[in-house]
Amino acid sequence: MTKDAVIAILKNQTEYLSGEKISKSLGISRAAVNAAIQMLRREGYDIASSTNRGYLLNHAPDSLNMGDLLALLPARRMETVLCLDTVDSTNSRLRDMAQNGAPEGQIVLANEQTEGRGRMGRRFSSPREKGIYLSVLLRPKGAPADATALTAWTAVAVSNAVENVCGVRPGIKWVNDLVMGARKICGILTEMSIEGENGHIQFVIVGIGLNVNRRPFEFPPEIQDTATSLLTETGHPYARALLAAEVIKELDRLRSEWPGESKKYWDAYCNSSLTVGKEVRILSGGMERTGFATAITEQFGLRVRFPNGKAETVIGGEVSVRGS
Ligand code: BTN
């Protein structure tokens, strides 16, 4: 869309830029530039204009759209990024696209999800403009058992992005929760499609839900004690487009490093682990057990010692740290 291209240009500009230069660089008419500027102003962009000098972006709202991302990522990368205003679930939308041949690395993100999904069939609360709701399509060669590692690698990738933008690194609760101040700021939902004949992975969709500019009372009452946001934990609001672009860059790095750089991700994961060395409660197959988490295995399973002295590697189910 023209306005996406116009805002991408203005965001990378610190001086006034003439309407003529904008129209030339985009190959559109001056009238089209003017119409795009009016549209952007209606969306909350504060764009100054001066008869002789042109346009200058004074302030951008915390918007997250194709234009904002185009200012932060190469145009080539943006060819496989779809940024929606609202969607039922970015994972569901990307699944449809994957079934229709979308390429490895395709991203779907949205300002709001009306039916955001969490693990264990739970809902993931995803209100408008408060977080990053983003899914990436992977087509790895490998076995379904790799899902745990992919989820763990993603936890590291998102932690890197948060650290790059906010200067603080979240902890990781096995296997997929990013935590700050003992509360969850991000969840990851990994879903996969398996080839019927050979049991190989057809594709994997990794969905990331990161709470960004959300105040405590904006969470549903039932999760107010367990959920938090970057705003609450650091005291600063963040530009979601900047964070989303950083997450995409880190996911691209993950894709290029999978599976060879496992040791690097394993080290980073272990350093951030909030589960190892704690009493844990494990829910799986309708059974609840308690034990002591002793280590993360190289495949990112959780090594647990049980009161009877036996040890086991847990690779799925729900694990909570006792007393938190
Ligand atoms: C969890 O903690 O239970 C996982 C939450 C995953 C939420 C993300 S938001 C983007 C993607 N789309 C969804 O419907 N869910 C994931």
JSON list of C-alpha atoms in Angstrom, two decimals, residues 7 36 110 115 126 153 157 180 190 214-215 248 255 281 299 322:
[
{"chain": "A", "resi": 7, "resn": "ILE", "atom": "CA", "xyz": [5.72, 5.99, 6.24]},
{"chain": "A", "resi": 36, "resn": "ALA", "atom": "CA", "xyz": [-1.14, 8.95, 1.89]},
{"chain": "A", "resi": 110, "resn": "ALA", "atom": "CA", "xyz": [-1.39, -9.07, 14.12]},
{"chain": "A", "resi": 115, "resn": "GLU", "atom": "CA", "xyz": [-9.17, -16.38, 19.39]},
{"chain": "A", "resi": 126, "resn": "SER", "atom": "CA", "xyz": [-4.35, -10.94, 22.95]},
{"chain": "A", "resi": 153, "resn": "TRP", "atom": "CA", "xyz": [15.44, -22.37, 20.62]},
{"chain": "A", "resi": 157, "resn": "ALA", "atom": "CA", "xyz": [15.62, -16.18, 20.19]},
{"chain": "A", "resi": 180, "resn": "MET", "atom": "CA", "xyz": [10.26, -11.51, 34.48]},
{"chain": "A", "resi": 190, "resn": "THR", "atom": "CA", "xyz": [4.49, -24.94, 18.71]},
{"chain": "A", "resi": 214, "resn": "ARG", "atom": "CA", "xyz": [-0.02, -3.81, 29.12]},
{"chain": "A", "resi": 215, "resn": "ARG", "atom": "CA", "xyz": [-0.76, -2.59, 32.63]},
{"chain": "A", "resi": 248, "resn": "ILE", "atom": "CA", "xyz": [11.87, -11.58, 13.18]},
{"chain": "A", "resi": 255, "resn": "ARG", "atom": "CA", "xyz": [16.53, -20.71, 11.04]},
{"chain": "A", "resi": 281, "resn": "ARG", "atom": "CA", "xyz": [5.04, -30.47, 39.63]},
{"chain": "A", "resi": 299, "resn": "GLN", "atom": "CA", "xyz": [17.64, -32.31, 23.40]},
{"chain": "A", "resi": 322, "resn": "ARG", "atom": "CA", "xyz": [6.41, -25.49, 43.03]}
]
